[in-house]
GROMACS .gro file of C-alpha atoms in nm:
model
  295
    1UNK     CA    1  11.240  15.948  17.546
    2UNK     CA    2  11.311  15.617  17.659
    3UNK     CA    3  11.695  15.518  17.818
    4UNK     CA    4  11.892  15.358  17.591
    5UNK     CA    5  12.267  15.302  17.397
    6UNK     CA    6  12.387  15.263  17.052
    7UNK     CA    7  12.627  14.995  17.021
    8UNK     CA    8  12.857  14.867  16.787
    9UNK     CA    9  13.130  14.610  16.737
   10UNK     CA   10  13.480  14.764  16.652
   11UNK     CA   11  13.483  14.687  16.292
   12UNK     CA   12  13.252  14.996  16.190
   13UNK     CA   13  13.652  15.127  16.153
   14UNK     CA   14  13.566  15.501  16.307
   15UNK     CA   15  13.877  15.658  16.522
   16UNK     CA   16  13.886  15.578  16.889
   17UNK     CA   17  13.750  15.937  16.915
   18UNK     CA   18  13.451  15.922  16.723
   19UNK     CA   19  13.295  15.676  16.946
   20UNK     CA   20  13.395  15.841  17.255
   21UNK     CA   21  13.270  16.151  17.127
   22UNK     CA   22  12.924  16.040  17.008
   23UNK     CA   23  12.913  15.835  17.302
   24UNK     CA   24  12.918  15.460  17.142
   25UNK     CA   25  13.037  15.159  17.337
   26UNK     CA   26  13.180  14.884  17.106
   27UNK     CA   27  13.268  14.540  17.176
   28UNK     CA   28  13.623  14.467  17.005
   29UNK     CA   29  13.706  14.141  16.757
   30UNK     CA   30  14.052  14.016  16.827
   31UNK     CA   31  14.338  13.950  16.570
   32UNK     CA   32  14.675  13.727  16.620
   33UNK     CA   33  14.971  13.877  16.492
   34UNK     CA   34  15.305  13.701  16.544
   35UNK     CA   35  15.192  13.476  16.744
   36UNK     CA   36  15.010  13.729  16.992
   37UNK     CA   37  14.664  13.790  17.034
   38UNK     CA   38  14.546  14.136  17.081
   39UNK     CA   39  14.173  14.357  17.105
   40UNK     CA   40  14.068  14.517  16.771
   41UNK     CA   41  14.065  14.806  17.000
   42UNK     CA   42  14.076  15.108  16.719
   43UNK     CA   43  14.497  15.143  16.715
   44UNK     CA   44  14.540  15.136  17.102
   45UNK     CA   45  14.714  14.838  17.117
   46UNK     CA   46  14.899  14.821  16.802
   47UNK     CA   47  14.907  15.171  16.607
   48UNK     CA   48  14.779  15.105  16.208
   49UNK     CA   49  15.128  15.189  16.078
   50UNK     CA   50  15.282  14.925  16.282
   51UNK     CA   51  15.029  14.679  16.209
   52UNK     CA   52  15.028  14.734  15.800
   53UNK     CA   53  15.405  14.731  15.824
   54UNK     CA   54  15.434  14.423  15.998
   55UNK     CA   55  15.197  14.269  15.724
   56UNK     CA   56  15.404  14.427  15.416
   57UNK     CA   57  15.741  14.300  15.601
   58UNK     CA   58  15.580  13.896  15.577
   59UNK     CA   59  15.311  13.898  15.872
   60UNK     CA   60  14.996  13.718  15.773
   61UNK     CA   61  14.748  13.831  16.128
   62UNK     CA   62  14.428  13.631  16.132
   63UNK     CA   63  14.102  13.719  16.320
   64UNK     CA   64  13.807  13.574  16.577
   65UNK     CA   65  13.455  13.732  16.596
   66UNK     CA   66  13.315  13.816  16.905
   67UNK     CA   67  13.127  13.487  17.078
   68UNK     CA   68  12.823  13.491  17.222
   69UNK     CA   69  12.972  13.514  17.620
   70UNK     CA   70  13.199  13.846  17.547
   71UNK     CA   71  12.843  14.011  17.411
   72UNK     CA   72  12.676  13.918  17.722
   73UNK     CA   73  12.960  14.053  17.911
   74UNK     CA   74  12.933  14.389  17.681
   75UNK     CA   75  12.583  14.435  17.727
   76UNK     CA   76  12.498  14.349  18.125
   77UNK     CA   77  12.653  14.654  18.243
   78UNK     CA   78  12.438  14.883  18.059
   79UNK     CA   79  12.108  14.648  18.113
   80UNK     CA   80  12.204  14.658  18.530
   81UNK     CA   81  12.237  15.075  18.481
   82UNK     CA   82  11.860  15.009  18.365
   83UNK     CA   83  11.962  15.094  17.979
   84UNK     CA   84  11.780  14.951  17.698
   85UNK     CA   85  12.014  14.888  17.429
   86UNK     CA   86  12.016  14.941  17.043
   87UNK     CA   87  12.319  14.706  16.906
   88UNK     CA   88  12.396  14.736  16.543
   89UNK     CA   89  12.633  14.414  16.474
   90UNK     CA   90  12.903  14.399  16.155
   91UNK     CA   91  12.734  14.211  15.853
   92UNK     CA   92  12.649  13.866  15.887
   93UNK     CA   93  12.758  13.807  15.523
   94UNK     CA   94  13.095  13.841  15.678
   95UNK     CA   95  13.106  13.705  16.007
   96UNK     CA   96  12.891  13.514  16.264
   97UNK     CA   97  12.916  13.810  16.534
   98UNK     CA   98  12.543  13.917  16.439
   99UNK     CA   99  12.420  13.521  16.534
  100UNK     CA  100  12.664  13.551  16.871
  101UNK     CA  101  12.488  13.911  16.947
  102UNK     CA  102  12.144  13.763  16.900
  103UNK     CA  103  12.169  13.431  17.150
  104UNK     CA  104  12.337  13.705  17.395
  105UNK     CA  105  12.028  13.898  17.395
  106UNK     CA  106  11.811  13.580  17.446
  107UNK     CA  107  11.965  13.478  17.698
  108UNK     CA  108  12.009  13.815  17.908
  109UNK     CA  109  11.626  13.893  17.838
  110UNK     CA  110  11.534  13.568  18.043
  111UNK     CA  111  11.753  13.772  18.338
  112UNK     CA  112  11.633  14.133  18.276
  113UNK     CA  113  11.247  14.090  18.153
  114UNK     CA  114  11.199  14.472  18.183
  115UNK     CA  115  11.483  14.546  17.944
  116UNK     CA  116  11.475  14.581  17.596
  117UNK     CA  117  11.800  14.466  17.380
  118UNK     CA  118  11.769  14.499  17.016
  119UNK     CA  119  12.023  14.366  16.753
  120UNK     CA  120  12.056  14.499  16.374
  121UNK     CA  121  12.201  14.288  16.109
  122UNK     CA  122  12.363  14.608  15.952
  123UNK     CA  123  12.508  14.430  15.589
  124UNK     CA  124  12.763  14.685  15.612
  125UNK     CA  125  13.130  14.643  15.721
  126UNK     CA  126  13.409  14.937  15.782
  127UNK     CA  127  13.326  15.297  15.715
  128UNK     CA  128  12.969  15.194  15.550
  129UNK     CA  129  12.889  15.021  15.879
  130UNK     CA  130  13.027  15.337  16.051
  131UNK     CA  131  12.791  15.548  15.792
  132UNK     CA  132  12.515  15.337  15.894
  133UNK     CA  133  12.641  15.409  16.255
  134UNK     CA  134  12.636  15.749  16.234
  135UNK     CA  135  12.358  15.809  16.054
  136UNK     CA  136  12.181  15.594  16.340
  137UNK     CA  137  12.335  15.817  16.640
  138UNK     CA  138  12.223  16.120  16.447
  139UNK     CA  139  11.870  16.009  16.476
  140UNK     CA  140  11.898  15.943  16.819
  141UNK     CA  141  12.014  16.274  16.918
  142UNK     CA  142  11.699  16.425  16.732
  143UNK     CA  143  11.493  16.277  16.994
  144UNK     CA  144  11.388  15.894  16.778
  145UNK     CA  145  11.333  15.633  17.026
  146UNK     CA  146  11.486  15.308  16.993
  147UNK     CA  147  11.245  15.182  16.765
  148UNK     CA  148  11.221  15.437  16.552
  149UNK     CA  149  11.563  15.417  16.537
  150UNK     CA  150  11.577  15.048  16.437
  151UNK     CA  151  11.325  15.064  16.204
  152UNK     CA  152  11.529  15.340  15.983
  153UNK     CA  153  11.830  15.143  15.995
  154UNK     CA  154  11.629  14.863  15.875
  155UNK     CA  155  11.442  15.025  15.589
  156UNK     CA  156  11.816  15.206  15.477
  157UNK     CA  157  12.088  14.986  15.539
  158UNK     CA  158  12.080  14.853  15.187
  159UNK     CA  159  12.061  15.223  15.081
  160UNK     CA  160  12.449  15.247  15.213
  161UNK     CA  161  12.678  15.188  14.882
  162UNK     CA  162  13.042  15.065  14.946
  163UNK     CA  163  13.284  15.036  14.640
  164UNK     CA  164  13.650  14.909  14.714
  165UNK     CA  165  13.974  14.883  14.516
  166UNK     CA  166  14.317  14.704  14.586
  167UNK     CA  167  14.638  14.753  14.505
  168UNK     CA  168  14.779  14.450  14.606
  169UNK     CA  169  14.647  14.151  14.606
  170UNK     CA  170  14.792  13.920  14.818
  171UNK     CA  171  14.550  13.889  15.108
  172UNK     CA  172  14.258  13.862  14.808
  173UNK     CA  173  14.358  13.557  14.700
  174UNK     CA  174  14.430  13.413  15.030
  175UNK     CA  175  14.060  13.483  15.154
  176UNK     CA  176  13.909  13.335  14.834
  177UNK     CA  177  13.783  13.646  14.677
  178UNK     CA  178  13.988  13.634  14.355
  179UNK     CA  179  14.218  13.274  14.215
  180UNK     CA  180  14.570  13.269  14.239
  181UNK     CA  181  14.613  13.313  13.873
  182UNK     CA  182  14.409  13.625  13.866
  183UNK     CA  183  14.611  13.757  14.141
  184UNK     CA  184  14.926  13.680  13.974
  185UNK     CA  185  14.863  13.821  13.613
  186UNK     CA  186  14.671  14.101  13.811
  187UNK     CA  187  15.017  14.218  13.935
  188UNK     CA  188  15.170  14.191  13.617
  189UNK     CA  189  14.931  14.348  13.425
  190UNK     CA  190  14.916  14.633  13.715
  191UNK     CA  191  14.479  14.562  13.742
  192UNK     CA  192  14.297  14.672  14.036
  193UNK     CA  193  13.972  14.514  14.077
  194UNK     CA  194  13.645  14.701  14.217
  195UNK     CA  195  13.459  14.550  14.418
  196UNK     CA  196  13.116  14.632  14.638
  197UNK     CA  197  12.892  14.466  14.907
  198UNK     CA  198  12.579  14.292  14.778
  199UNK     CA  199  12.236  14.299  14.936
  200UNK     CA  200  12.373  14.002  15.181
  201UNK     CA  201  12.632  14.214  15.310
  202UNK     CA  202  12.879  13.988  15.112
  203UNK     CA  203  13.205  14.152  14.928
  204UNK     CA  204  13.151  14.121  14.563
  205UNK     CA  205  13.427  14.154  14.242
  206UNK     CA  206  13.252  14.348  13.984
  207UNK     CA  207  13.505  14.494  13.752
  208UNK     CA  208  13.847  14.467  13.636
  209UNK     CA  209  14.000  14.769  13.613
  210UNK     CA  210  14.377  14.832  13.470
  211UNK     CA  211  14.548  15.089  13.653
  212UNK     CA  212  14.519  15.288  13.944
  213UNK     CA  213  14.397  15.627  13.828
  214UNK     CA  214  14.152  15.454  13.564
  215UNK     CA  215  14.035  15.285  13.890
  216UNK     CA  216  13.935  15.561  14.090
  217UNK     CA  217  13.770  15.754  13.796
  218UNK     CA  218  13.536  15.423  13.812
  219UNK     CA  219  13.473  15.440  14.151
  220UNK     CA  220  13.387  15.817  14.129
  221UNK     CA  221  13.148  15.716  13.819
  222UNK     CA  222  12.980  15.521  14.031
  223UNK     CA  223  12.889  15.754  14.311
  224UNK     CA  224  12.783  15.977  14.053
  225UNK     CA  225  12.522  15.694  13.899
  226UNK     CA  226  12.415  15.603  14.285
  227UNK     CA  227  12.394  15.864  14.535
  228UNK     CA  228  12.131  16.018  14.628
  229UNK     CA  229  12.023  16.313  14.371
  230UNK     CA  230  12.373  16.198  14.175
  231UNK     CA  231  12.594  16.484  14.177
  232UNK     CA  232  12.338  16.699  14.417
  233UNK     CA  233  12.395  16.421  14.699
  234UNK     CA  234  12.377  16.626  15.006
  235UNK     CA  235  12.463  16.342  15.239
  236UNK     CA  236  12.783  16.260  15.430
  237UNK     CA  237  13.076  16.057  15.267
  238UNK     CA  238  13.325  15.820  15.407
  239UNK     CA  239  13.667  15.672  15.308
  240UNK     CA  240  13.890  15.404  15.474
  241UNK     CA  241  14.251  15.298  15.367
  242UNK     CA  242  14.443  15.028  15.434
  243UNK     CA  243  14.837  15.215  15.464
  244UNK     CA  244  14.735  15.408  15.126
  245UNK     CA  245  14.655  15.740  15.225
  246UNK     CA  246  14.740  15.891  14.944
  247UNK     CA  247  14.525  15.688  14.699
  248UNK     CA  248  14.244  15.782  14.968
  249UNK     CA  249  14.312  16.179  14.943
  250UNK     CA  250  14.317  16.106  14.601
  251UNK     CA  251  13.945  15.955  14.536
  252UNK     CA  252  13.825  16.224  14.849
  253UNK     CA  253  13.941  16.542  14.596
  254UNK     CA  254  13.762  16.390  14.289
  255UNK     CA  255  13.459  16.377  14.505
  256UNK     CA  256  13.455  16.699  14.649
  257UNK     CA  257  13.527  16.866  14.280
  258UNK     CA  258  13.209  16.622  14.120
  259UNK     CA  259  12.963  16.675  14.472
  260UNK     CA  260  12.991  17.031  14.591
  261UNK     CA  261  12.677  17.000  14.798
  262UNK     CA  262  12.827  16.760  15.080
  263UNK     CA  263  12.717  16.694  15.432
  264UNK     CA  264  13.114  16.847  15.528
  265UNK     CA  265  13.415  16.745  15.362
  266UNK     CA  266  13.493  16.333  15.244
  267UNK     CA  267  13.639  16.175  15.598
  268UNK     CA  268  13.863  15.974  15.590
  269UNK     CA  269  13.984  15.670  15.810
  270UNK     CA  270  14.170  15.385  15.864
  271UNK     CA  271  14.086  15.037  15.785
  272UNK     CA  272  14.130  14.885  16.100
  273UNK     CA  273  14.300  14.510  16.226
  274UNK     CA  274  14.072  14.306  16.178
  275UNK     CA  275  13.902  14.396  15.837
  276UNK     CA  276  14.298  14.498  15.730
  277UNK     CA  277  14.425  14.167  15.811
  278UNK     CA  278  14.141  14.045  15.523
  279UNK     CA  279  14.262  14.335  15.268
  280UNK     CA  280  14.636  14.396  15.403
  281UNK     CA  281  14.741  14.727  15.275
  282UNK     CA  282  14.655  14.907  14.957
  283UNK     CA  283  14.276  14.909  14.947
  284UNK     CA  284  14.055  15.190  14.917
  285UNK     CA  285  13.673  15.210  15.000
  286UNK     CA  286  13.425  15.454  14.919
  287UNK     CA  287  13.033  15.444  15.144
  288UNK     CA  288  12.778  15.687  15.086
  289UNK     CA  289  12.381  15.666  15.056
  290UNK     CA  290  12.234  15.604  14.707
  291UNK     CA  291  12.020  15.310  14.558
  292UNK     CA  292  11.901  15.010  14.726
  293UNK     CA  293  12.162  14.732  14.707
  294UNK     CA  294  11.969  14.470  14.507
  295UNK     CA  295  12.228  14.195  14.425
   0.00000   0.00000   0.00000
């Protein structure tokens, strides 16, 4: 089997442990928080509950994608070990980091010819990127080369289904995904909206929902129309939360009552900086495998 890495870029949201565990360098986005810059490095630097307090006492953090000289500067250590690398990038229907990745790997070719650096477009973002991730590592370890291991991530990362619902939404309307009017009367009249990622890797409002517990029946419904085999889904499941764990345990124990036949129990995570300064606290995601993203 030939030498190589799985990378990643921090915003797959997994726990500091997970990647040292399975072994998974990532290069880190950065976020500025009152007036201080700091690594998206997985709640070293500034522990979740500080940074989604911070945000719920007035902060408003913003972020920066990785450029294209702090990839090449991730990757040449592993290329001068005589690694081969497999990087799969956050989507590019969120962020330019998969464009930075992909001059970084032209460029360091031209200085290691006998290397091979490839770079996945994964259309995924937090624990559906880590999903994707995961599944990838798994593959690995069964003995897939790198190509056979970018080849399944190609042919199922639109298989990997992420539904999301917020609580507040504040940092919604500031990023454009909903108006300021629809925020506003969606506070008053207490709606939550669900939303997925399309078949860009884009985040997508697709329902109005009033009510929190009306909210994550939908979101269960869902799973239950998309997985793989519907309620049968043997697969693994993934959560992340945004300072709500609560509302996360919450959605987990519906699924494990409607999918007894899980890959393990539902994990669950934290959102992390730099896809949490986009949400701020209160939102919920749901990623497991089922039908092809199409829209």
């Amino acid at each position: 089997m030939s030498n190589y890495i799985i990378t990643s870029s921090s915003t797959a949201d997994m726990p500091l442990e997970y990647f040292e565990k399975r072994n998974i360098p990532y290069v880190p986005f950065h976020f500025m928080i009152d007036g201080k810059e700091y690594p998206d490095d997985l709640g070293q630097s500034i522990s979740f509950e500080d940074f989604y307090q911070r945000i719920s006492e007035g902060s408003m953090p913003t972020t920066s994608q990785v450029n294209v000289g702090q990839f090449v500067d991730f990757f040449t250590p592993f290329l001068e070990e005589g690694k081969d690398i497999l990087h799969i990038e956050f989507s590019s229907g969120l962020s330019g980091t998969y464009n930075s990745a992909t001059i970084a790997r032209e460029q360091l070719l031209e200085d290691f010819p006998d290397r091979k650096i490839e770079v996945v477009d994964s259309l995924a973002a937090s624990g559906g990127y880590g999903l994707l991730l995961d599944y990838a590592v798994d593959k690995k370890e069964e003995g897939a080369t790198l190509e056979e291991v970018r080849d399944w991530v190609e042919e199922n990362k639109l298989n990997v289904n992420h539904w999301f619902f917020s609580t507040d939404l504040t940092h919604y309307k500031r990023g454009g995904r909903i108006s300021a009017t629809s925020a506003f009367f969606g506070g008053m009249l207490n709606i939550a909206p669900l939303l997925n990622m399309n078949n860009k890797g884009e985040l997508t409002p697709r329902k109005k929902i009033r009510g929190k517990k009306q909210v994550i029946k939908e979101m269960v419904k869902k799973m239950e129309e998309q997985a793989v085999n519907g309620t049968d889904y043997y697969g693994k499941c993934f959560i992340t939360h945004s300072a709500v764990y609560n509302d996360a345990l919450k959605v987990a124990d519906a699924i494990e009552q409607s999918f007894p036949v899980l890959i393990g129990k539902v994990e669950i995570n934290s959102v992390g900086t730099v896809i949490g300064s986009h949400t701020g606290p209160g939102t919920v995601a749901l990623f497991f495998m089922g039908d092809k993203r199409v829209d």
